[in-house]
Short mmCIF file of C-alpha atoms and ligand atoms in Angstrom, two decimals:
data_model
loop_
_atom_site.label_atom_id
_atom_site.label_comp_id
_atom_site.label_asym_id
_atom_site.label_seq_id
_atom_site.Cartn_x
_atom_site.Cartn_y
_atom_site.Cartn_z
CA MET A 1 72.54 101.42 71.33
CA ARG A 2 74.55 99.67 74.00
CA ASP A 3 73.39 96.39 75.46
CA VAL A 4 72.82 96.18 79.17
CA ARG A 5 73.95 93.08 81.01
CA VAL A 6 73.16 91.64 84.40
CA ALA A 7 76.60 91.18 85.96
CA GLY A 8 75.34 89.93 89.30
CA ALA A 9 72.48 89.96 91.73
CA GLY A 10 71.87 89.47 95.42
CA LEU A 11 68.79 88.92 97.54
CA THR A 12 68.21 88.63 101.23
CA ALA A 13 65.84 85.93 102.30
CA PHE A 14 62.37 87.46 102.22
CA GLY A 15 60.40 87.09 105.41
CA HIS A 16 59.63 88.22 108.91
CA VAL A 17 62.60 90.00 110.47
CA PRO A 18 61.01 93.06 112.12
CA GLU A 19 64.18 94.01 113.95
CA ARG A 20 66.26 94.52 110.80
CA THR A 21 66.56 97.98 109.26
CA SER A 22 66.36 98.47 105.53
CA ARG A 23 69.98 99.66 105.51
CA ASP A 24 71.02 96.33 107.01
CA LEU A 25 68.91 94.39 104.53
CA PHE A 26 70.25 96.32 101.55
CA ALA A 27 73.82 95.94 102.75
CA GLU A 28 73.39 92.17 102.73
CA ALA A 29 71.82 92.11 99.27
CA SER A 30 74.47 94.40 97.79
CA ILE A 31 77.35 92.36 99.24
CA ALA A 32 75.89 89.29 97.55
CA ALA A 33 75.42 91.19 94.28
CA PHE A 34 79.01 92.43 94.21
CA GLU A 35 80.36 88.95 95.02
CA ASP A 36 78.21 87.44 92.29
CA SER A 37 79.25 90.03 89.72
CA GLY A 38 82.98 90.32 90.24
CA VAL A 39 82.54 94.07 89.75
CA PRO A 40 84.52 96.27 92.15
CA ARG A 41 82.45 98.73 94.18
CA GLU A 42 84.56 101.68 93.02
CA ASP A 43 83.37 101.17 89.43
CA VAL A 44 79.76 101.92 90.36
CA GLU A 45 78.68 105.25 88.91
CA ALA A 46 75.18 105.49 90.38
CA LEU A 47 72.85 103.79 92.82
CA LEU A 48 69.16 103.77 91.90
CA TYR A 49 67.14 102.52 94.82
CA GLY A 50 63.46 101.65 95.24
CA ASN A 51 61.56 102.06 98.49
CA PHE A 52 57.93 102.83 99.23
CA MET A 53 57.07 103.19 102.91
CA GLY A 54 60.32 104.10 104.65
CA GLU A 55 58.87 107.23 106.24
CA LEU A 56 56.10 105.21 107.84
CA SER A 57 57.96 102.05 108.76
CA GLU A 58 61.24 103.45 110.03
CA HIS A 59 60.88 107.22 110.09
CA GLN A 60 63.42 107.51 107.33
CA GLY A 61 63.33 109.54 104.17
CA HIS A 62 66.22 110.35 101.83
CA HIS A 63 67.22 106.72 101.39
CA GLY A 64 69.59 107.23 98.44
CA PRO A 65 72.78 108.31 100.16
CA LEU A 66 72.06 106.14 103.18
CA MET A 67 71.91 103.05 101.00
CA ALA A 68 75.01 104.02 99.01
CA GLU A 69 76.79 104.14 102.36
CA ALA A 70 75.31 100.79 103.39
CA ALA A 71 76.53 99.24 100.14
CA GLY A 72 79.96 100.88 100.38
CA VAL A 73 79.47 102.75 97.13
CA GLN A 74 80.89 106.24 96.53
CA ALA A 75 78.37 107.34 93.95
CA PRO A 76 75.36 109.62 93.68
CA ALA A 77 72.24 107.81 94.73
CA THR A 78 68.55 108.41 94.14
CA ARG A 79 65.45 106.89 95.64
CA TYR A 80 62.62 105.82 93.36
CA GLU A 81 59.08 105.68 94.71
CA SER A 82 56.32 104.20 92.57
CA ALA A 83 54.52 102.20 95.24
CA CYS A 84 55.14 98.47 94.65
CA ALA A 85 56.78 99.26 91.30
CA SER A 86 59.49 101.35 92.97
CA SER A 87 62.48 99.24 92.01
CA GLY A 88 60.99 98.35 88.62
CA THR A 89 61.16 102.03 87.76
CA ALA A 90 64.69 102.16 89.20
CA VAL A 91 65.76 99.28 86.95
CA ARG A 92 64.24 101.02 83.95
CA ASP A 93 66.21 104.19 84.59
CA ALA A 94 69.37 102.20 85.22
CA VAL A 95 68.96 100.49 81.84
CA MET A 96 68.44 103.82 80.11
CA ARG A 97 71.48 105.40 81.75
CA ILE A 98 73.72 102.59 80.58
CA ARG A 99 72.22 102.54 77.11
CA ASN A 100 72.69 106.22 76.51
CA GLY A 101 76.30 106.08 77.64
CA GLU A 102 75.97 108.00 80.89
CA ALA A 103 77.26 105.06 82.89
CA ASP A 104 78.91 101.66 82.47
CA VAL A 105 78.10 100.30 85.91
CA VAL A 106 74.95 100.96 87.91
CA LEU A 107 73.86 99.38 91.17
CA VAL A 108 70.08 99.10 91.24
CA GLY A 109 67.90 97.62 93.89
CA GLY A 110 65.49 98.23 96.69
CA ALA A 111 64.42 97.25 100.15
CA GLU A 112 61.40 97.42 102.37
CA ARG A 113 60.90 97.02 106.07
CA MET A 114 57.26 96.16 106.71
CA THR A 115 56.64 93.54 109.38
CA ASN A 116 57.55 95.89 112.23
CA LEU A 117 54.34 97.78 111.40
CA GLY A 118 52.13 94.80 112.18
CA THR A 119 49.20 93.77 109.96
CA ALA A 120 47.08 96.86 110.66
CA GLY A 121 49.99 99.25 110.22
CA ALA A 122 51.16 97.60 107.02
CA THR A 123 47.60 97.58 105.67
CA GLU A 124 47.42 101.30 106.35
CA ALA A 125 50.82 101.96 104.82
CA LEU A 126 50.03 99.97 101.67
CA ALA A 127 46.70 101.76 101.31
CA ILE A 128 48.44 105.08 100.69
CA ALA A 129 49.30 103.80 97.22
CA ALA A 130 45.63 104.51 96.49
CA ASP A 131 43.82 107.86 96.27
CA ASP A 132 43.57 109.06 99.86
CA LEU A 133 40.53 111.29 99.39
CA TRP A 134 38.37 109.12 97.18
CA GLU A 135 39.44 105.56 97.97
CA VAL A 136 41.19 105.23 101.33
CA ARG A 137 38.69 107.45 103.17
CA ALA A 138 35.89 105.27 101.83
CA GLY A 139 37.50 102.30 103.57
CA MET A 140 39.25 100.79 100.59
CA THR A 141 42.35 98.77 101.38
CA PHE A 142 44.97 97.40 99.01
CA PRO A 143 43.54 93.85 99.11
CA GLY A 144 40.11 95.47 98.86
CA ALA A 145 41.05 97.17 95.61
CA TYR A 146 42.23 93.90 94.09
CA ALA A 147 39.07 92.24 95.39
CA LEU A 148 37.04 94.86 93.50
CA MET A 149 39.00 93.92 90.38
CA ALA A 150 38.51 90.20 91.01
CA GLN A 151 34.76 90.60 91.39
CA ALA A 152 34.63 92.77 88.26
CA TYR A 153 36.64 90.10 86.41
CA PHE A 154 34.26 87.32 87.46
CA SER A 155 31.27 89.41 86.30
CA GLU A 156 32.87 90.28 82.98
CA TYR A 157 34.71 87.11 81.98
CA GLY A 158 33.58 84.38 84.36
CA GLY A 159 35.70 82.19 86.58
CA GLY A 160 35.73 82.15 90.33
CA HIS A 161 37.70 81.82 93.51
CA GLU A 162 38.62 78.21 92.81
CA ASP A 163 40.40 79.27 89.60
CA LEU A 164 42.33 81.87 91.56
CA ALA A 165 43.24 79.25 94.15
CA HIS A 166 45.19 77.37 91.49
CA VAL A 167 47.41 80.43 91.04
CA ALA A 168 48.31 80.37 94.73
CA VAL A 169 48.88 76.60 94.72
CA LYS A 170 51.18 76.89 91.70
CA ASN A 171 53.26 79.70 93.17
CA HIS A 172 53.67 77.93 96.50
CA GLU A 173 54.75 74.80 94.60
CA ASN A 174 57.35 76.82 92.69
CA ALA A 175 58.74 78.30 95.91
CA LEU A 176 59.46 74.93 97.48
CA SER A 177 63.01 74.92 96.13
CA ASN A 178 63.63 78.65 96.58
CA GLU A 179 65.58 79.02 99.79
CA LYS A 180 65.07 82.81 99.75
CA ALA A 181 61.28 82.43 99.70
CA GLN A 182 59.15 83.44 102.67
CA TYR A 183 56.96 80.34 102.29
CA GLN A 184 58.45 77.03 101.29
CA SER A 185 55.29 75.06 101.94
CA ALA A 186 52.91 73.38 99.56
CA ILE A 187 49.25 74.30 99.78
CA GLU A 188 46.13 72.86 98.20
CA VAL A 189 43.13 74.43 96.55
CA ASP A 190 40.98 73.75 99.61
CA ASP A 191 43.47 75.57 101.84
CA VAL A 192 42.97 78.68 99.73
CA LEU A 193 39.19 78.35 99.64
CA GLU A 194 38.94 77.75 103.39
CA ALA A 195 41.38 80.45 104.50
CA PRO A 196 40.05 83.44 106.46
CA PRO A 197 38.62 86.11 104.14
CA VAL A 198 40.62 89.32 103.78
CA SER A 199 38.48 91.16 101.27
CA GLU A 200 36.00 88.88 99.54
CA PRO A 201 36.49 87.02 97.29
CA LEU A 202 40.17 87.19 98.29
CA GLY A 203 41.33 85.36 101.39
CA LEU A 204 44.56 85.02 103.28
CA TYR A 205 46.05 82.56 100.75
CA ASP A 206 45.13 84.77 97.80
CA SER A 207 47.36 87.46 99.25
CA CYS A 208 51.09 87.90 99.33
CA PRO A 209 52.57 88.10 102.82
CA ILE A 210 53.88 91.20 104.53
CA SER A 211 57.63 90.92 104.09
CA ASP A 212 61.00 92.38 104.92
CA GLY A 213 63.76 92.06 102.38
CA ALA A 214 66.12 93.59 99.87
CA ALA A 215 67.36 93.02 96.35
CA ALA A 216 70.41 94.38 94.53
CA VAL A 217 71.48 93.99 90.91
CA VAL A 218 74.71 95.12 89.26
CA LEU A 219 73.99 96.24 85.69
CA VAL A 220 76.83 96.91 83.25
CA SER A 221 77.31 97.89 79.64
CA ASP A 222 78.20 95.24 77.10
CA GLU A 223 81.60 96.90 76.60
CA TYR A 224 82.37 96.86 80.30
CA ALA A 225 81.39 93.17 80.56
CA ALA A 226 83.61 92.32 77.58
CA GLU A 227 86.60 94.33 78.84
CA ARG A 228 86.40 92.71 82.26
CA ASP A 229 85.60 89.30 80.80
CA LEU A 230 82.58 89.05 83.11
CA ASP A 231 80.35 86.02 83.21
CA ALA A 232 77.16 87.90 82.30
CA PRO A 233 75.11 85.90 79.80
CA VAL A 234 71.81 87.65 80.51
CA SER A 235 70.97 91.01 78.96
CA ILE A 236 68.05 93.35 79.55
CA SER A 237 66.95 93.89 75.97
CA GLY A 238 63.66 95.68 76.46
CA THR A 239 62.15 98.13 78.90
CA GLY A 240 58.71 99.69 79.09
CA GLN A 241 56.57 101.67 81.47
CA GLY A 242 52.86 102.37 81.54
CA GLY A 243 50.60 104.57 83.59
CA ASP A 244 46.94 104.87 84.41
CA ARG A 245 44.58 106.96 86.50
CA MET A 246 45.27 106.76 90.22
CA ALA A 247 41.86 105.61 91.46
CA LEU A 248 40.47 102.32 90.25
CA HIS A 249 37.01 103.86 89.76
CA ASP A 250 38.47 106.39 87.31
CA ARG A 251 39.75 103.67 84.96
CA GLU A 252 38.12 102.66 81.73
CA PHE A 253 38.45 98.99 82.74
CA LEU A 254 37.90 97.54 86.21
CA ALA A 255 39.11 94.09 85.18
CA ARG A 256 42.13 94.83 83.02
CA SER A 257 45.52 96.50 83.49
CA PRO A 258 46.08 98.89 80.59
CA ALA A 259 49.23 100.32 82.20
CA ALA A 260 50.80 96.85 82.16
CA ARG A 261 49.72 96.34 78.55
CA GLU A 262 51.31 99.65 77.59
CA ALA A 263 54.52 98.74 79.42
CA GLY A 264 54.57 95.27 77.86
CA GLU A 265 54.01 96.49 74.32
CA GLU A 266 56.76 99.06 74.74
CA ALA A 267 59.19 96.50 76.18
CA TYR A 268 58.43 93.90 73.50
CA ALA A 269 58.92 96.45 70.72
CA ASP A 270 62.09 97.70 72.39
CA ALA A 271 63.51 94.17 72.50
CA GLY A 272 62.19 93.31 69.04
CA ILE A 273 60.19 90.35 70.30
CA ASP A 274 56.55 89.24 70.30
CA ALA A 275 54.54 87.84 73.16
CA ASP A 276 54.94 84.45 71.43
CA ASP A 277 58.68 84.62 72.10
CA VAL A 278 58.22 84.78 75.88
CA ASP A 279 59.44 81.50 77.40
CA VAL A 280 59.08 82.37 81.07
CA ALA A 281 57.63 85.24 83.11
CA GLU A 282 57.94 86.73 86.57
CA VAL A 283 54.81 88.80 87.16
CA HIS A 284 53.45 90.91 89.98
CA ASP A 285 51.10 88.54 91.81
CA CYS A 286 50.51 90.55 94.99
CA PHE A 287 47.10 88.87 94.90
CA THR A 288 46.05 85.85 92.86
CA ILE A 289 43.86 88.01 90.59
CA ALA A 290 46.87 90.25 89.91
CA GLU A 291 48.69 87.39 88.16
CA VAL A 292 45.63 86.81 85.98
CA LEU A 293 45.46 90.47 84.97
CA ALA A 294 49.22 90.57 84.41
CA ILE A 295 49.47 87.60 82.05
CA GLU A 296 46.54 88.93 80.04
CA ALA A 297 48.13 92.39 79.82
CA LEU A 298 51.37 90.76 78.61
CA ASP A 299 49.51 88.63 76.03
CA VAL A 300 50.82 85.47 77.69
CA ALA A 301 47.12 84.56 77.92
CA PRO A 302 44.21 85.96 75.89
CA ILE A 303 41.83 88.39 77.64
CA GLY A 304 39.35 86.37 79.66
CA GLU A 305 41.51 83.23 79.64
CA GLY A 306 44.14 84.20 82.18
CA ILE A 307 41.85 83.01 84.95
CA SER A 308 42.16 79.37 83.84
CA ALA A 309 45.86 79.37 82.92
CA ALA A 310 47.17 77.99 86.21
CA ARG A 311 44.31 75.53 86.63
CA ASP A 312 44.87 74.20 83.09
CA GLY A 313 48.61 73.90 83.60
CA ARG A 314 49.60 76.47 80.98
CA THR A 315 51.58 78.56 83.48
CA THR A 316 52.80 75.84 85.83
CA ALA A 317 56.47 74.86 85.94
CA ASP A 318 55.96 72.22 83.25
CA GLY A 319 53.51 74.33 81.23
CA ASP A 320 54.00 76.22 77.96
CA THR A 321 54.97 79.44 79.71
CA PRO A 322 55.94 78.99 83.35
CA VAL A 323 54.89 82.01 85.39
CA ASN A 324 56.50 82.90 88.71
CA LEU A 325 58.94 80.01 88.96
CA SER A 326 60.48 81.94 91.87
CA GLY A 327 57.27 81.48 93.84
CA GLY A 328 56.13 84.96 92.92
CA LEU A 329 55.21 87.63 95.41
CA LYS A 330 52.64 85.19 96.75
CA ALA A 331 55.12 82.67 98.15
CA LYS A 332 58.51 84.32 97.74
CA GLY A 333 57.28 87.41 99.58
CA HIS A 334 56.71 91.06 98.71
CA PRO A 335 58.96 93.59 100.44
CA VAL A 336 57.44 96.16 98.11
CA GLY A 337 60.42 98.38 97.31
CA ALA A 338 62.60 95.34 96.60
CA THR A 339 60.18 93.42 94.42
CA GLY A 340 60.93 94.80 90.94
CA ALA A 341 64.67 94.29 91.32
CA SER A 342 64.17 90.85 92.87
CA GLN A 343 62.21 89.78 89.79
CA ILE A 344 65.19 90.75 87.62
CA ALA A 345 67.47 88.74 89.93
CA GLU A 346 65.22 85.65 89.85
CA LEU A 347 64.56 85.76 86.11
CA SER A 348 68.21 86.32 85.33
CA ALA A 349 69.17 83.29 87.45
CA LEU A 350 66.43 81.20 85.83
CA LEU A 351 67.67 82.02 82.32
CA ALA A 352 71.34 81.62 83.22
CA GLY A 353 70.76 78.17 84.68
CA ASP A 354 71.64 79.27 88.22
CA HIS A 355 68.20 78.86 89.79
CA PRO A 356 66.82 75.73 91.50
CA ASN A 357 63.96 75.86 88.96
CA SER A 358 66.16 76.44 85.91
CA GLU A 359 65.55 72.85 84.81
CA PHE A 360 62.01 73.87 83.82
CA VAL A 361 63.31 76.48 81.39
CA ALA A 362 66.49 74.79 80.17
CA ASP A 363 65.96 75.89 76.56
CA ALA A 364 64.45 79.28 77.33
CA THR A 365 66.03 82.31 75.72
CA THR A 366 63.54 85.05 76.58
CA GLY A 367 61.94 86.06 79.85
CA VAL A 368 59.76 88.93 80.92
CA ALA A 369 59.48 90.67 84.31
CA HIS A 370 56.39 92.69 85.22
CA ASN A 371 56.24 94.97 88.26
CA ALA A 372 53.07 96.88 89.19
CA GLY A 373 52.38 99.77 91.56
CA GLY A 374 49.11 100.40 93.38
CA THR A 375 46.16 98.97 91.49
CA VAL A 376 48.45 99.17 88.44
CA ALA A 377 48.46 102.93 88.03
CA SER A 378 52.17 102.29 87.49
CA ALA A 379 53.75 99.35 85.68
CA THR A 380 57.15 98.43 84.32
CA VAL A 381 58.03 95.50 82.07
CA HIS A 382 61.52 94.27 81.24
CA VAL A 383 62.58 91.71 78.67
CA LEU A 384 65.60 89.57 79.54
CA GLU A 385 67.45 87.42 77.03
CA VAL A 386 70.23 84.90 77.57
CA ASP A 387 73.10 83.98 75.25
CA ARG A 388 72.71 80.34 74.27
CA MET B 1 32.81 116.52 110.77
CA SER B 2 34.85 117.94 113.59
CA ASP B 3 33.67 120.84 115.73
CA ASP B 4 37.24 121.95 116.08
CA GLU B 5 37.41 125.19 114.08
CA THR B 6 41.15 124.90 113.75
CA GLU B 7 40.97 121.55 111.97
CA VAL B 8 42.25 121.85 108.44
CA GLN B 9 39.78 120.93 105.73
CA ASP B 10 40.66 119.45 102.36
CA ALA B 11 39.54 122.12 99.95
CA GLY B 12 37.36 120.62 97.26
CA PHE B 13 36.83 117.30 98.99
CA ASP B 14 35.17 118.47 102.18
CA GLU B 15 32.98 120.88 100.22
CA TRP B 16 31.94 117.96 98.06
CA LEU B 17 30.97 115.92 101.13
CA ASP B 18 29.00 118.95 102.41
CA ALA B 19 27.19 119.15 99.09
CA ALA B 20 26.49 115.42 99.05
CA GLU B 21 25.02 115.68 102.55
CA ALA B 22 22.72 118.41 101.22
CA ASP B 23 21.67 116.11 98.33
CA ALA B 24 23.59 118.30 95.90
CA ALA B 25 26.50 116.05 94.91
CA TYR B 26 28.26 117.02 91.71
CA ALA B 27 30.94 116.02 89.27
CA LEU B 28 33.19 118.29 87.28
CA GLU B 29 32.67 118.31 83.56
CA CYS B 30 34.81 119.71 80.76
CA PRO B 31 33.43 121.11 77.47
CA ASP B 32 33.94 117.68 75.88
CA GLY B 33 31.78 116.04 78.53
CA HIS B 34 34.54 114.20 80.45
CA GLY B 35 33.48 113.75 84.06
CA SER B 36 35.87 113.85 87.00
CA LEU B 37 35.94 114.44 90.75
CA PRO B 38 37.20 117.45 92.71
CA PRO B 39 39.52 118.94 93.74
CA ARG B 40 40.67 119.39 90.17
CA ARG B 41 41.64 122.27 87.90
CA VAL B 42 42.38 120.31 84.75
CA CYS B 43 40.38 117.64 82.93
CA PRO B 44 42.49 114.48 83.27
CA ASP B 45 41.19 113.20 79.93
CA CYS B 46 41.83 116.18 77.67
CA GLY B 47 43.58 118.90 79.64
CA ALA B 48 40.73 121.41 79.42
CA THR B 49 40.82 123.94 82.23
CA ASP B 50 37.26 125.26 82.07
CA LEU B 51 35.54 122.71 84.30
CA GLU B 52 31.96 123.17 85.40
CA GLU B 53 30.03 121.53 88.20
CA THR B 54 27.28 119.23 87.02
CA SER B 55 24.72 117.54 89.27
CA LEU B 56 25.00 113.82 89.79
CA PRO B 57 21.94 111.71 89.14
CA ASP B 58 20.05 110.65 92.28
CA ALA B 59 20.72 106.98 91.69
CA GLY B 60 23.77 105.00 90.71
CA GLU B 61 24.53 101.37 90.00
CA ILE B 62 27.05 99.11 91.69
CA GLU B 63 29.60 97.80 89.17
CA THR B 64 31.79 95.81 91.56
CA PHE B 65 32.02 95.25 95.30
CA THR B 66 33.93 93.49 98.06
CA VAL B 67 33.41 92.73 101.72
CA THR B 68 36.48 93.75 103.67
CA HIS B 69 37.40 91.81 106.80
CA VAL B 70 40.92 93.17 107.31
CA PRO B 71 40.62 96.98 107.39
CA THR B 72 43.02 99.82 107.94
CA PRO B 73 43.08 101.07 111.57
CA ALA B 74 40.68 103.88 110.61
CA PHE B 75 37.95 101.27 110.01
CA GLU B 76 38.88 98.74 112.68
CA GLU B 77 35.47 98.80 114.36
CA ASP B 78 33.56 98.99 111.07
CA ALA B 79 34.73 95.64 109.68
CA PRO B 80 33.35 93.62 108.10
CA TYR B 81 31.92 96.14 105.68
CA ALA B 82 31.13 96.27 101.99
CA THR B 83 32.97 98.60 99.62
CA ALA B 84 31.71 99.14 96.10
CA ILE B 85 32.39 101.08 92.96
CA ALA B 86 29.19 102.59 91.60
CA ARG B 87 28.53 104.66 88.52
CA PHE B 88 26.67 107.94 88.89
CA GLY B 89 26.29 109.53 85.47
CA PRO B 90 29.64 110.84 84.23
CA VAL B 91 31.73 109.43 87.11
CA ARG B 92 32.25 106.35 89.20
CA LEU B 93 32.71 106.57 92.97
CA THR B 94 34.15 104.24 95.61
CA GLY B 95 32.01 104.02 98.71
CA GLN B 96 30.93 101.96 101.66
CA VAL B 97 27.63 100.15 101.19
CA VAL B 98 25.26 100.82 104.10
CA GLY B 99 21.69 99.94 104.97
CA VAL B 100 21.77 96.50 103.38
CA ASP B 101 22.93 93.10 104.60
CA LEU B 102 26.42 92.27 103.40
CA GLU B 103 25.25 89.13 101.64
CA ASP B 104 22.68 91.13 99.68
CA VAL B 105 25.20 93.48 98.09
CA GLU B 106 25.51 92.67 94.40
CA THR B 107 26.59 94.00 91.05
CA GLY B 108 23.75 95.95 89.43
CA LEU B 109 22.27 97.05 92.75
CA GLU B 110 20.74 100.52 92.49
CA VAL B 111 22.06 102.87 95.16
CA GLU B 112 22.00 106.49 96.24
CA LEU B 113 24.72 108.51 97.91
CA GLU B 114 24.61 108.46 101.66
CA ILE B 115 27.33 110.21 103.60
CA THR B 116 27.86 108.13 106.71
CA VAL B 117 30.48 108.08 109.47
CA SER B 118 33.21 105.65 110.42
CA GLU B 119 32.30 103.83 113.63
CA THR B 120 35.99 103.83 114.45
CA THR B 121 36.93 107.48 113.95
CA GLY B 122 33.66 109.36 113.57
CA GLU B 123 34.98 110.79 110.29
CA ARG B 124 32.61 111.17 107.36
CA VAL B 125 32.62 108.35 104.84
CA LEU B 126 31.25 108.36 101.32
CA GLY B 127 28.56 105.70 101.32
CA PHE B 128 25.95 104.08 99.15
CA GLY B 129 22.50 103.09 100.42
CA PRO B 130 19.89 101.08 98.56
CA VAL B 131 17.38 103.22 96.66
ZN1 ZN C 401 37.97 116.65 79.03
#
């Protein structure tokens, strides 16, 4: 099987730019990715592109060819839609195409335009990742669904809002040096506890912001990287995907993410690693409770102990396994279709020593990226390893 | 429900709401006893296609809940409101908790189905009221 290498990556700043179209955002990210990679555009054999709410936010479907045009790529292009895991699934398919020899160079990425919808419009658009008949029509929102999981977690395993607050504080702290992050501001536990409630127990500071942004990654085969003498020390050595029932109430567990566990186990086995080998993780923390569920699903923390990991310093920058050194979705921002690819970009930079927070993982060889869709009815996990 | 005869109904779902309003809510059950909600032709657990309607028990129990302050536009005038997941026999349901103060909603609370309406849109909403 052929190794897959990250040749280059590009991100726009994530944030509030309601006037910018997703084609403009993706053009910027792809220009940066091509410059970073040294790969000529004409070598790209496919564009795999993640986007969730383009029909609602900019009356635009059929994003694939539009984004190939925006990136200046003459290649067939396909849009991937798996809610907030859209570009995670795109990355997974890009990896598989390169591995099985169908392509040597794939451009993978995603973008989302969200802030032009306003808070109410974005809340409505995000809610369609849930079951319309049985969840949305009962008044469930996306934060509401995670709040249901948080409350179920507290009942089952203990912990409380103050524990969750430490997750938000940690991720804001990590984002301070990330110039692409939406929030580069430190917060304290009390700020989280005193913030306006969104869906109890989750408040404004437990929630990722509504964001605009794009991410692009140039993936290449090992052979291509060697032939071109590319500087590409990071490989994607494992990929996995898991699924679960659409509606939260139809799941066996209300306070666990079996789809993420399935994806993680598959990715670990694929890479030939154990959870113990994971030095650093970028996980899908759309809400503080989501990070807790994610690190438990990935066996970075035992079931029932993820809640205290940030508070106890196990997942902070100087902890055993730093989680979300980029700032995570919480502070970096969450333009949903771009998130999975942006995690690959951040983790790759962290491992390669090109990230402002690389100093915290100077000896790290193995990282894991976890991208979740909806209330984790979809999940992808990727293992990244760096040549040392 | 709308009086407009031309309004399209969601087959399976609207019938279920009608049944629930008539105190005849049901789940679908396969020969192996897996419960699920309509509209559905195939058991999501085992793939069986011979699904039968089975009555839901009169009372259910809240397993988790939240109070939502930032709603979708369809519930703008309803907020803040409580949403819960409650178990009724072979299935769980997501619904809006009505007829009880928000601060009194709790896990373990015994509830019955109560089809209510959104104050914002007038559309029917699956709800839970205290027994
Ligand atoms: Zn069955």
